[in-house]
Coordinates of C-alpha atoms and ligand atoms in Angstrom, one line a residue:
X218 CA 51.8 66.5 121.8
X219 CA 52.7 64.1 119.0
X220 CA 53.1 66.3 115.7
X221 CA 54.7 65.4 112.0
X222 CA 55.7 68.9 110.4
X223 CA 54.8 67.8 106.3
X224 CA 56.4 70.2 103.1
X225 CA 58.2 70.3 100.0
X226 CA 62.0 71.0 100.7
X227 CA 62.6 74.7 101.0
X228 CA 59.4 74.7 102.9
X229 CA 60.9 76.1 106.3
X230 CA 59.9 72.8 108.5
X231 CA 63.5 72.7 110.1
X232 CA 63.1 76.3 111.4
X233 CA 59.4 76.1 112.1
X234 CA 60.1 73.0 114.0
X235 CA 62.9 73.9 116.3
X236 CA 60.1 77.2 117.3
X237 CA 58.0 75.0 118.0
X238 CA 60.0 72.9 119.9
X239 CA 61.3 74.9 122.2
X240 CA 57.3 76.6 122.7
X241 CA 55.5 73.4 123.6
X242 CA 58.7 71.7 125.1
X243 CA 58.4 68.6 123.1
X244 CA 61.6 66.8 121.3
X245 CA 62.8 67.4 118.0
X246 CA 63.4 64.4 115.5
X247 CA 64.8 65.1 112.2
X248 CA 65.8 62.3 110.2
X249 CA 67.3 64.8 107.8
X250 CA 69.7 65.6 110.9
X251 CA 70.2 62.2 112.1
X252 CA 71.4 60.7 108.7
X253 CA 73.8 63.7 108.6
X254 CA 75.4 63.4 112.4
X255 CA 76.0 59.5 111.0
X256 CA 77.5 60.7 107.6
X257 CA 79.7 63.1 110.0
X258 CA 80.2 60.0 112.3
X259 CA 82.0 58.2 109.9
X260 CA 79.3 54.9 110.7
X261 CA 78.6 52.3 108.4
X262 CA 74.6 53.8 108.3
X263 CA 76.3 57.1 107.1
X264 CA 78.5 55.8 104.5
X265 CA 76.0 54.0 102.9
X266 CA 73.0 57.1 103.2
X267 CA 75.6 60.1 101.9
X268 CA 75.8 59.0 98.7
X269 CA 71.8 58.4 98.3
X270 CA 71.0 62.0 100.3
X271 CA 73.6 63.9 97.8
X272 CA 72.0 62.7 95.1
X273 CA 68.3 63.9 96.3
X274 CA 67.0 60.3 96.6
X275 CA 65.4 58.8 99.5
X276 CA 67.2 56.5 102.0
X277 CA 65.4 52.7 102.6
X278 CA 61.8 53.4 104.2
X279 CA 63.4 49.8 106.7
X280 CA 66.3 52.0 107.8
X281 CA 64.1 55.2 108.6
X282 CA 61.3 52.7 110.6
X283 CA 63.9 51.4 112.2
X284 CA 66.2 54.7 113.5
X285 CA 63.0 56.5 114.3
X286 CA 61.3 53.5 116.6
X287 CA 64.5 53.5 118.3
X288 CA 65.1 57.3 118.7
X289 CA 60.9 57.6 119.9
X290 CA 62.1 54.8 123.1
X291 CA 64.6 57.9 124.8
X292 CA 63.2 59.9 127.1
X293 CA 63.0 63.2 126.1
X294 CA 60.3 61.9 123.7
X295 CA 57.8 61.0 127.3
X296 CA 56.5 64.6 127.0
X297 CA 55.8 64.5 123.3
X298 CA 57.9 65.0 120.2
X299 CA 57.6 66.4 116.4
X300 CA 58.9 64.6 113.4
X301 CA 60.5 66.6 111.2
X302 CA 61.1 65.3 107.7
X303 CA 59.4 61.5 108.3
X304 CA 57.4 59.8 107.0
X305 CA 58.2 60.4 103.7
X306 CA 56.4 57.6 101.8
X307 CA 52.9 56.2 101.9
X308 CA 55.5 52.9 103.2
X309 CA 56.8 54.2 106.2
X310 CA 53.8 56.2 107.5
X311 CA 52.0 52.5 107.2
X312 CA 54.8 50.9 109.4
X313 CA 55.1 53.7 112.0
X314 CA 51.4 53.2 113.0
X315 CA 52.6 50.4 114.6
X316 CA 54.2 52.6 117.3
X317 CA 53.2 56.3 116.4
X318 CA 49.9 58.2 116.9
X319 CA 50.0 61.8 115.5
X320 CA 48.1 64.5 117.1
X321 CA 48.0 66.3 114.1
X322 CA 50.1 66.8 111.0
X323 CA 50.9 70.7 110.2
X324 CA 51.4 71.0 106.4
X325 CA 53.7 73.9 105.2
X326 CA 52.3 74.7 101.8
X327 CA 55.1 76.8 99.6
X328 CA 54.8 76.6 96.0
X329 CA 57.5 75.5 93.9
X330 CA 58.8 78.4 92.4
X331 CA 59.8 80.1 95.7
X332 CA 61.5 76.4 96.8
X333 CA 65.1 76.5 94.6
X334 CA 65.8 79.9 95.1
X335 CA 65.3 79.5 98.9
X336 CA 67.1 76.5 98.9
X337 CA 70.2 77.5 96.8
X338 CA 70.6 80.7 98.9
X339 CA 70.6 78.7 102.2
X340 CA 73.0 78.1 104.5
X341 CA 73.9 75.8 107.3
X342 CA 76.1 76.4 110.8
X343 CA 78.6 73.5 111.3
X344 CA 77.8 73.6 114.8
X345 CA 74.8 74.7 115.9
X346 CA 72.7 73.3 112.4
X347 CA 70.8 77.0 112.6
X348 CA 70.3 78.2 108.6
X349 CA 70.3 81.6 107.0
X350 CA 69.8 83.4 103.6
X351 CA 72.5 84.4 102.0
X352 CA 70.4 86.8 100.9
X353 CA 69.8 88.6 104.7
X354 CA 73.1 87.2 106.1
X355 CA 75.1 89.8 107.6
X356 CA 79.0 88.7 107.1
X357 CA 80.4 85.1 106.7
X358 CA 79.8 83.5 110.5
X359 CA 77.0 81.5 112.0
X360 CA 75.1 85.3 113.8
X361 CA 73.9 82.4 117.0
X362 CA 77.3 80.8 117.4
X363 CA 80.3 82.3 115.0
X364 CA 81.0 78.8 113.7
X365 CA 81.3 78.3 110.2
X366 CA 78.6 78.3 107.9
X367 CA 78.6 75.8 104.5
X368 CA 75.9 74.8 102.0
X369 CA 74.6 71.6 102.3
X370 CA 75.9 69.0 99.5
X371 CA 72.3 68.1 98.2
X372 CA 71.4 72.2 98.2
X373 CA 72.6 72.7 94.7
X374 CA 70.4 73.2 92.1
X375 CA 70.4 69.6 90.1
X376 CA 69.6 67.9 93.3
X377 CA 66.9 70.6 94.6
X378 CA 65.7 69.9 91.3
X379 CA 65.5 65.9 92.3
X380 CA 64.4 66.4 95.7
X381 CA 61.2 68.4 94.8
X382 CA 60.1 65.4 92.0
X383 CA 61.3 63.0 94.8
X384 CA 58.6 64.8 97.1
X385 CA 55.4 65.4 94.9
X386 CA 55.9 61.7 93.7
X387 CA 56.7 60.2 97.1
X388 CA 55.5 62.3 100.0
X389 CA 52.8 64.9 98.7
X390 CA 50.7 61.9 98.8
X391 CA 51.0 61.7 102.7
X392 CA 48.6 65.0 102.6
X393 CA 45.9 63.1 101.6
X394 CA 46.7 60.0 104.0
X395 CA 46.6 62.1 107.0
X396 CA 43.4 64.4 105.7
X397 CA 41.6 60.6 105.7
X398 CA 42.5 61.0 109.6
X399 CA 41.3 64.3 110.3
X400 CA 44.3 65.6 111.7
X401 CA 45.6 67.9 108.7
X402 CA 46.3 71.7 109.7
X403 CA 47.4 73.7 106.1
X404 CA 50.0 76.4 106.6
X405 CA 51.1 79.1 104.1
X406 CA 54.6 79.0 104.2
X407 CA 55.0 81.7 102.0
X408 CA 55.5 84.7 104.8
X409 CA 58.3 85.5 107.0
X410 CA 59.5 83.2 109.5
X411 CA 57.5 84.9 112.4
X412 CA 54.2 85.0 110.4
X413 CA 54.3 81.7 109.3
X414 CA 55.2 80.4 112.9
X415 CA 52.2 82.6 114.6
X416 CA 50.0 80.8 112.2
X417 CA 51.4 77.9 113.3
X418 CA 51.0 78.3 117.0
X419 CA 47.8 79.4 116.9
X420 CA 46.6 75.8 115.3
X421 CA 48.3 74.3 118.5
X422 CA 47.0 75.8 120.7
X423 CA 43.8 74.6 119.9
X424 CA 44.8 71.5 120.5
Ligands
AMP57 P1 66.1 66.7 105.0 O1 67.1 67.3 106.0 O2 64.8 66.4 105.8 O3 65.9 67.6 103.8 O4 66.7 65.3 104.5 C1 67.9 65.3 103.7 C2 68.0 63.9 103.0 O5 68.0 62.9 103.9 C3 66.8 63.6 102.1 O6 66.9 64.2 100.8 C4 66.8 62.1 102.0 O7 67.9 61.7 101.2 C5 67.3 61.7 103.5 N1 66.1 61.5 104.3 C6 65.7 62.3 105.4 N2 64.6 61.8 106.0 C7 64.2 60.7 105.2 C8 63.1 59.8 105.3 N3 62.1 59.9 106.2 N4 63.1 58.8 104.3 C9 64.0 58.7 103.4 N5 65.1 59.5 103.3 C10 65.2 60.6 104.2

């Protein structure tokens, strides 16, 4: 199973996609979470990315082709995998059809007024990456792990602000490349977690 999980930041694709990882046993790429272990890794790719991911902006489509060709060649993608978070421009979804053919493309549809406050309230475990609402979090600790939790530098409002323009301009446009291919599946993202994810499901397992 080859999927691409598509939606505005805020949207819930992070969550949805480690469900629906572990369900269908496929791997889970985020580039998201692959630029971040490199900022965190101290590499020469992370110094240069932080600075464009904590201002909202996008990171060079050449860099994304290239990180994601190489992380599709390890093996625990043989059995199928879901991008989570790429492509984000009309640019790299051309170049990854060079060595990517989605099964389908599960849009999480959430509109924008729900995105800033769920994004502002969010936050991250240091160590295991799992994200709660500060809202519905009970104490101060990751509830999975008891590692720290932190907001993420580009979750503040003036960048949320960025990254949703960033995404109508640049990546809502990817909704209409992948209708053209039949492979579209529209999710409310709107519900709770559970809700959205039986929806979710339930278009897979058509598949
Ligand atoms: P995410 O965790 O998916 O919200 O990604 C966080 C940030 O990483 C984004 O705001 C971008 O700066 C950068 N990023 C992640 N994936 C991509 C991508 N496919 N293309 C360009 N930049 C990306």
């Amino acid at each position: 199973m080859k999927l691409m999980f598509l939606g505005p930041p805020g949207a819930g694709k992070g969550t949805q996609a480690k469900m629906t990882c572990e369900r269908y046993g496929i791997a889970h790429i985020s580039t998201g979470d692959m630029l971040r272990a490199e900022i965190k890794s101290g590499s020469e790719l992370g110094l240069k990315a932080k600075a464009v991911i904590d201002a909202g902006e996008l990171v060079s489509d050449e860099i994304i082709v290239a990180m994601v060709e190489n992380r599709l060649k390890q093996d625990d993608c043989k059995n199928g995998f879901l991008l989570d978070g790429v492509p984000r421009t009309l640019a790299q979804a051309g170049a990854m059809e060079a060595f990517v053919k989605l099964d389908a493309v599960i849009d999480i549809e959430v509109p924008s007024e729900f995105l800033v406050d769920r994004i502002c309230t969010r936050r991250v475990c240091v160590a295991c990456g799992a994200t709660y609402s500060v809202k519905t979090l009970k104490g101060t600790a990751c509830e999975a792990c008891g590692a720290e939790l932190i907001q993420r530098p580009d979750d503040t409002e003036e960048t949320v602000l960025n990254r949703i323009a960033v995404y109508d301009a640049q990546t809502k446009p990817l909704v209409e490349y992948y209708k053209n291919k039949g492979i579209v599946k529209y999710i409310d993202g709107t519900g709770e977690i559970s809700a959205v994810f039986g929806d979710i499901a339930k278009e897979l397992d058509k598949l």
